[in-house]
Coordinates of C-alpha atoms and ligand atoms in Angstrom, one line a residue:
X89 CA -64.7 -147.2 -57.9
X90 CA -61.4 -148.8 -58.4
X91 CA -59.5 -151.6 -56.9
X92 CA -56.4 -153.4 -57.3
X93 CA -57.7 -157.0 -56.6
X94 CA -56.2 -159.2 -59.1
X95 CA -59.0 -161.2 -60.3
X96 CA -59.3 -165.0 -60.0
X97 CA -58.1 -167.3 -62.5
X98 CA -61.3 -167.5 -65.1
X99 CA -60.1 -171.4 -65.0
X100 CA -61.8 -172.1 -62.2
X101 CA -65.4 -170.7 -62.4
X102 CA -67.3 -172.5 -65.1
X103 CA -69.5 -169.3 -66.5
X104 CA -66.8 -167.7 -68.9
X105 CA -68.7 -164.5 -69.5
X106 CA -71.9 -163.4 -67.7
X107 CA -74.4 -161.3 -68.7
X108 CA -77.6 -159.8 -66.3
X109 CA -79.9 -157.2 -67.8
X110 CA -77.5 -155.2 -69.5
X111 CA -79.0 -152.6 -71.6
X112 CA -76.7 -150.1 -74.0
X113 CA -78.2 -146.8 -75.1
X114 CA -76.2 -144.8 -77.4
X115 CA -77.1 -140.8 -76.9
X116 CA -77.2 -138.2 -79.4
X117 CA -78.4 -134.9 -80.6
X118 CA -80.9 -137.1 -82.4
X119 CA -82.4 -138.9 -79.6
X120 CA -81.3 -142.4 -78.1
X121 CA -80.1 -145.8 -79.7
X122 CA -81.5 -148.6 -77.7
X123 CA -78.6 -150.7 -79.3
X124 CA -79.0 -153.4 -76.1
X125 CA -82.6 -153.6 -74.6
X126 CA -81.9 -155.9 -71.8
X127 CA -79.7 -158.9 -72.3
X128 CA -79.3 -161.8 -69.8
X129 CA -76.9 -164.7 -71.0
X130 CA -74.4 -167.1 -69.8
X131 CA -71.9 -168.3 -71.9
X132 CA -70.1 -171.6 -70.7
X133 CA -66.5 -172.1 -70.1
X134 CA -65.4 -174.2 -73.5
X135 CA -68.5 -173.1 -75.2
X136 CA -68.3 -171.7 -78.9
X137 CA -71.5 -169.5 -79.7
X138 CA -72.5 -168.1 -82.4
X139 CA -74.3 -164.4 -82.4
X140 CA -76.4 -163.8 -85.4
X141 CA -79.3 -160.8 -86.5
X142 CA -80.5 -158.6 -88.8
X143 CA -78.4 -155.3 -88.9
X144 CA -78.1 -152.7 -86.3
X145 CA -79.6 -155.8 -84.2
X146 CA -77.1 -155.1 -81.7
X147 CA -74.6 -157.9 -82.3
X148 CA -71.2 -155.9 -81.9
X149 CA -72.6 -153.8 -79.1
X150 CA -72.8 -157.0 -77.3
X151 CA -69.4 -158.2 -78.1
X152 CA -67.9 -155.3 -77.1
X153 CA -69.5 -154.8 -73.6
X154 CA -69.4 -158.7 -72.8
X155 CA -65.4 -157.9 -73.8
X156 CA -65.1 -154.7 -71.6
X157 CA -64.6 -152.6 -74.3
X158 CA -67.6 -150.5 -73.8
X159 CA -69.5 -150.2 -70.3
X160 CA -73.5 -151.2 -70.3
X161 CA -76.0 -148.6 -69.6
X162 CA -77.5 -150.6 -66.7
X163 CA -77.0 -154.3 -65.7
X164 CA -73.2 -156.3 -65.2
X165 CA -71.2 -158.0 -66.9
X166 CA -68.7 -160.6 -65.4
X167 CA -65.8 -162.5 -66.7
X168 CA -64.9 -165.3 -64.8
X169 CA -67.2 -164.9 -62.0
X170 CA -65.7 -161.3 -61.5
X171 CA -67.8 -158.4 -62.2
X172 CA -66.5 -155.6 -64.5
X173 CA -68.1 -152.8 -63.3
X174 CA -66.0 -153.0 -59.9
X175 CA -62.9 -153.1 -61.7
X176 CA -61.1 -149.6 -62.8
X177 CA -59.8 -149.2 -66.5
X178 CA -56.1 -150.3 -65.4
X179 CA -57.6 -153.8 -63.9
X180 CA -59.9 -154.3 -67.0
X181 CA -57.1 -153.6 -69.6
X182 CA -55.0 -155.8 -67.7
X183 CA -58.0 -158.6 -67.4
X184 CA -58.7 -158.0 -70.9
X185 CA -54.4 -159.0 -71.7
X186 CA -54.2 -161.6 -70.0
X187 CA -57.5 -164.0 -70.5
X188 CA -59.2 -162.4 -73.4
X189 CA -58.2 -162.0 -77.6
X190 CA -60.1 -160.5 -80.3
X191 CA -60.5 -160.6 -83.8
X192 CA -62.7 -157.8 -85.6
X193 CA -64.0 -156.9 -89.1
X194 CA -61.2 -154.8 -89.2
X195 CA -57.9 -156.8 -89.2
X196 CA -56.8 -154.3 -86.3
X197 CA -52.7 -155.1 -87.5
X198 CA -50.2 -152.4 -87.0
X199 CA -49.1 -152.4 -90.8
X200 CA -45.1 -151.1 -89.4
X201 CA -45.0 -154.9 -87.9
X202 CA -43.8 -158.2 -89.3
X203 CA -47.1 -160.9 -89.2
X204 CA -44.4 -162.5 -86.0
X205 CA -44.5 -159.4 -84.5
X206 CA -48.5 -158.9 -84.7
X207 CA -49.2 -162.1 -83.3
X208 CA -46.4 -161.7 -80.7
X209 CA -47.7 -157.8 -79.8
X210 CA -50.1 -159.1 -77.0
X211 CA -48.4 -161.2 -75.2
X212 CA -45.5 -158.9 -75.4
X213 CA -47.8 -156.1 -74.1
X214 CA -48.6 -158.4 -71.2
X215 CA -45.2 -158.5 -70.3
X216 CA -44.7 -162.4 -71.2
X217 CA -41.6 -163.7 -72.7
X218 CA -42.6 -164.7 -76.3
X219 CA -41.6 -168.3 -77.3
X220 CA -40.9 -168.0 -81.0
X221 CA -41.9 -171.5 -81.5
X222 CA -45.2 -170.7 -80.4
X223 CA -45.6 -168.0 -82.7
X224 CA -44.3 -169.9 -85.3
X225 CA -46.9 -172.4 -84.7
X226 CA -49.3 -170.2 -84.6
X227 CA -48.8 -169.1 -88.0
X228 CA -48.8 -172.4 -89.1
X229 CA -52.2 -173.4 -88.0
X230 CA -53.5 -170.4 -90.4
X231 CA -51.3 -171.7 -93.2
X232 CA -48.7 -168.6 -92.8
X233 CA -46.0 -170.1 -91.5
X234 CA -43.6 -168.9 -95.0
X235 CA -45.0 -165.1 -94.2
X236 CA -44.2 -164.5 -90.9
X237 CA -41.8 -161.6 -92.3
X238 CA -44.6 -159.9 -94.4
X239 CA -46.0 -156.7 -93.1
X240 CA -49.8 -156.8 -93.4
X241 CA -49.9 -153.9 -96.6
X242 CA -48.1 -157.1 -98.2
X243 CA -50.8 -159.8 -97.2
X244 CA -54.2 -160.0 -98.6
X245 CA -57.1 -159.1 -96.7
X246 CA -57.8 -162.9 -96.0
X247 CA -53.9 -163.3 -95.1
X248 CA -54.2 -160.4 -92.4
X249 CA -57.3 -162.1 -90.5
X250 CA -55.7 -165.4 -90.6
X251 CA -52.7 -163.2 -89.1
X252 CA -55.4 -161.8 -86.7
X253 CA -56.2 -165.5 -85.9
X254 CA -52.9 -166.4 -85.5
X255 CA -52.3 -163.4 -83.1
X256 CA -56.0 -165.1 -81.4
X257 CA -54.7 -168.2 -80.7
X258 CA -51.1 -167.7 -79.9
X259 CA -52.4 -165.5 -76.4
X260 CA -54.4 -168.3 -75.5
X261 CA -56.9 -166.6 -74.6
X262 CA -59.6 -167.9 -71.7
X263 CA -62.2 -166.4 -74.0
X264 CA -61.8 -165.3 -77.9
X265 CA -64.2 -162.8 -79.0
X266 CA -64.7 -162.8 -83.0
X267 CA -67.2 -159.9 -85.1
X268 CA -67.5 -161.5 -88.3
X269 CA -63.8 -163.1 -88.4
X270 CA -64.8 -164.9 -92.0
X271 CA -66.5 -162.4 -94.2
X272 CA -63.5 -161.0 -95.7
X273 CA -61.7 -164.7 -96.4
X274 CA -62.5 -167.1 -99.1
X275 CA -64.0 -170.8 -98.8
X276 CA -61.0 -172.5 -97.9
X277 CA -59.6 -169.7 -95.7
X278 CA -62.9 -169.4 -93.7
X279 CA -63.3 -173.2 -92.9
X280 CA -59.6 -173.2 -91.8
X281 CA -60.6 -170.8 -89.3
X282 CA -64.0 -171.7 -88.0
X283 CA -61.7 -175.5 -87.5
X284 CA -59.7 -173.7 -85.2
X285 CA -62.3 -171.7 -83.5
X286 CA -64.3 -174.9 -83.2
X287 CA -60.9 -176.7 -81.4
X288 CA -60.3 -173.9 -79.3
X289 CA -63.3 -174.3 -77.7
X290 CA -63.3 -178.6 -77.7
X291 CA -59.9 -179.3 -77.4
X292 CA -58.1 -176.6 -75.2
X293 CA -61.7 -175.6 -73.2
X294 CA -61.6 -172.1 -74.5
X295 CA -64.9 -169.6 -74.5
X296 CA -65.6 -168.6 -78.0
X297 CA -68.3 -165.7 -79.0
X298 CA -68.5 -165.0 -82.8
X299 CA -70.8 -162.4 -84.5
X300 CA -71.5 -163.9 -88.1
X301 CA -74.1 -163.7 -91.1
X302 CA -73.2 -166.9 -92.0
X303 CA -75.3 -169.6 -91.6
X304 CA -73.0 -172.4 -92.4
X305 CA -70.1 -170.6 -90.3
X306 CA -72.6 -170.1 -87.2
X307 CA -73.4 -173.7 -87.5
X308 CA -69.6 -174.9 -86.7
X309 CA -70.3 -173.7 -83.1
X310 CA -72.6 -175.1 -80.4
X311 CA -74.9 -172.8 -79.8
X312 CA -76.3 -170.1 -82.0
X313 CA -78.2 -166.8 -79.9
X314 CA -80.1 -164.2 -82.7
X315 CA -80.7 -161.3 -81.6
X316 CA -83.6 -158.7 -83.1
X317 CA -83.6 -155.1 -81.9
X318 CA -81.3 -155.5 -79.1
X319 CA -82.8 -158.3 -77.8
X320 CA -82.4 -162.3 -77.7
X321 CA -85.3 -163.6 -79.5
X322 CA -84.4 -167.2 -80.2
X323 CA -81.8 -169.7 -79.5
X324 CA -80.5 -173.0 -81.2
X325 CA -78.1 -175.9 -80.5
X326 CA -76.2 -178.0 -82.6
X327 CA -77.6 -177.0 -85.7
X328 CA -76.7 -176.9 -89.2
X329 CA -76.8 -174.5 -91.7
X330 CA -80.1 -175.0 -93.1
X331 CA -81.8 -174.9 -89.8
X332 CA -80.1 -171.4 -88.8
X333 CA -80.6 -170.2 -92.1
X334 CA -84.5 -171.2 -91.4
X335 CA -84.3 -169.8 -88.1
X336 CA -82.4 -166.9 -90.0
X337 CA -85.8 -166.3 -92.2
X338 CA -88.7 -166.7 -89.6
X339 CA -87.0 -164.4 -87.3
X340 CA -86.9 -161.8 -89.9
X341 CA -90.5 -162.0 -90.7
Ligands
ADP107 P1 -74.9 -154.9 -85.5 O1 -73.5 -155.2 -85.1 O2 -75.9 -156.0 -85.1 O3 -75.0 -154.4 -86.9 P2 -74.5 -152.6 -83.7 O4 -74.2 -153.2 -82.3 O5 -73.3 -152.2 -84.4 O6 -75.3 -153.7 -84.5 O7 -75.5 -151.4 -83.5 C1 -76.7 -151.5 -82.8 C2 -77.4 -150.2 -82.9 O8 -76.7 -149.2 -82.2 C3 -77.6 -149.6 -84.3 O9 -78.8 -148.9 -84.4 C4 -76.4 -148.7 -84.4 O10 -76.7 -147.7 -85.4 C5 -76.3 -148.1 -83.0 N1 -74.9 -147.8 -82.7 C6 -73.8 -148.6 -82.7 N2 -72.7 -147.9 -82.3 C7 -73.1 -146.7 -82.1 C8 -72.4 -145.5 -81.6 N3 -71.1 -145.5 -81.3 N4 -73.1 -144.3 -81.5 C9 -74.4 -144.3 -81.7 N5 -75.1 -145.4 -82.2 C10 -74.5 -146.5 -82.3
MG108 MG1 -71.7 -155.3 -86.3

């Protein structure tokens, strides 16, 4: 089914990303992938969670269906108090442009742009006017502010997710969806960017969801959720690094 409603401003409803039974099964000619076996989760406007597991666990499955990338199996997902499976591909895409930003493993750059022009892409793609001081700023909370002309093959890797960062928090997203945004950046890189993951979500009320291995980055955000063969199996708040990593260990017994 399809509809044209536009949906309400996430703003106002304080659950930024629902999720009731969803399962995911993957099918093939070798039998079925359980990758999701039945999640139900809230995650609260301004929250910043951390997603961690073994694996094949299940942990970018989850990210993309919570992000309306991929559809679940059975059970709903809502953004913003409105349910994606009553919205057709041109209302998600447009949902997704306007109140949602991503950051992968991958950098996900399009190496013929300038690092401006990646960061200015979605908002361009949502047909907003793009404020090149905002840009600019952007680049300058991920220390890139003197390689805004650089194409990405001329950036090192850490350089090109701090220019997916950039591209992050310049749309303002309502909710930020990160898989494993620090594993490819050094020390000082990474903490730079869990900072401003960890204001996003304090300081401007922004939803953040992050997939990590990390137990020191999982513990910059409020609330960690493992999961274990598709499944959430334990759940801790305001942790450090040494009690996720603990967590990390007796889960994986
Ligand atoms: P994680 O991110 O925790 O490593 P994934 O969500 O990528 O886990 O994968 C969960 C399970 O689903 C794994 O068993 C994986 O092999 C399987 N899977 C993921 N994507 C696909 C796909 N496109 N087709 C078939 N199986 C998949
Ligand atoms: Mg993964």
């Amino acid at each position: 089914m399809t509809t044209t409603t536009t949906p309400p401003p996430l703003a106002a409803h304080p659950v930024a990303v629902a999720l009731d039974g969803v399962t995911r099964t993957y099918r093939s000619r070798a039998g079925d992938v359980h990758a999701l076996r039945g999640i139900t989760h809230t995650f609260a406007r301004g929250s910043f969670t951390a997603v961690m597991g073994p694996s094949g666990s299940g942990k970018s499955t989850l990210l993309q269906v919570a992000a309306g990338l991929d559809r679940p199996t059975t059970g709903q997902v809502a953004i913003g108090g409105q349910p994606l499976g009553r919205l057709g591909e041109t209302a998600l895409t447009r949902l997704r442009r306007t109140s949602m930003a991503f950051v992968f493993q991958a950098y996900n750059l399009l190496d013929a742009l300038s690092a401006f022009d990646n960061v200015a892409l979605p908002a361009r793609l949502a047909g907003a006017r793009v404020d090149r001081a905002g840009v600019m700023d952007a680049l300058r909370q991920v220390g890139l502010e003197d390689r805004a002309r650089r194409r990405p093959p001329e950036l090192s890797g850490g350089q090109q997710q701090r220019v997916a960062i950039a591209r992050a928090l310049y749309a303002r997203p309502e909710v930020l969806f990160a898989d494993e945004p620090t594993g490819a950046l050094d020390r000082a890189s990474g903490r730079q960017v869990l900072e401003l993951m960890r204001s996003a979500a304090d300081d401007r009320g922004q939803t953040v969801v992050m997939v990590t291995h990390d137990p020191l980055a999982a513990s910059y955000a409020h609330s960690v959720l493992f999961l274990a063969d598709g499944m959430v199996v334990g759940r801790l708040d305001r942790a450090d690094a040494t009690r996720i990593a603990e967590t990390m260990s007796e889960l994986e017994r």
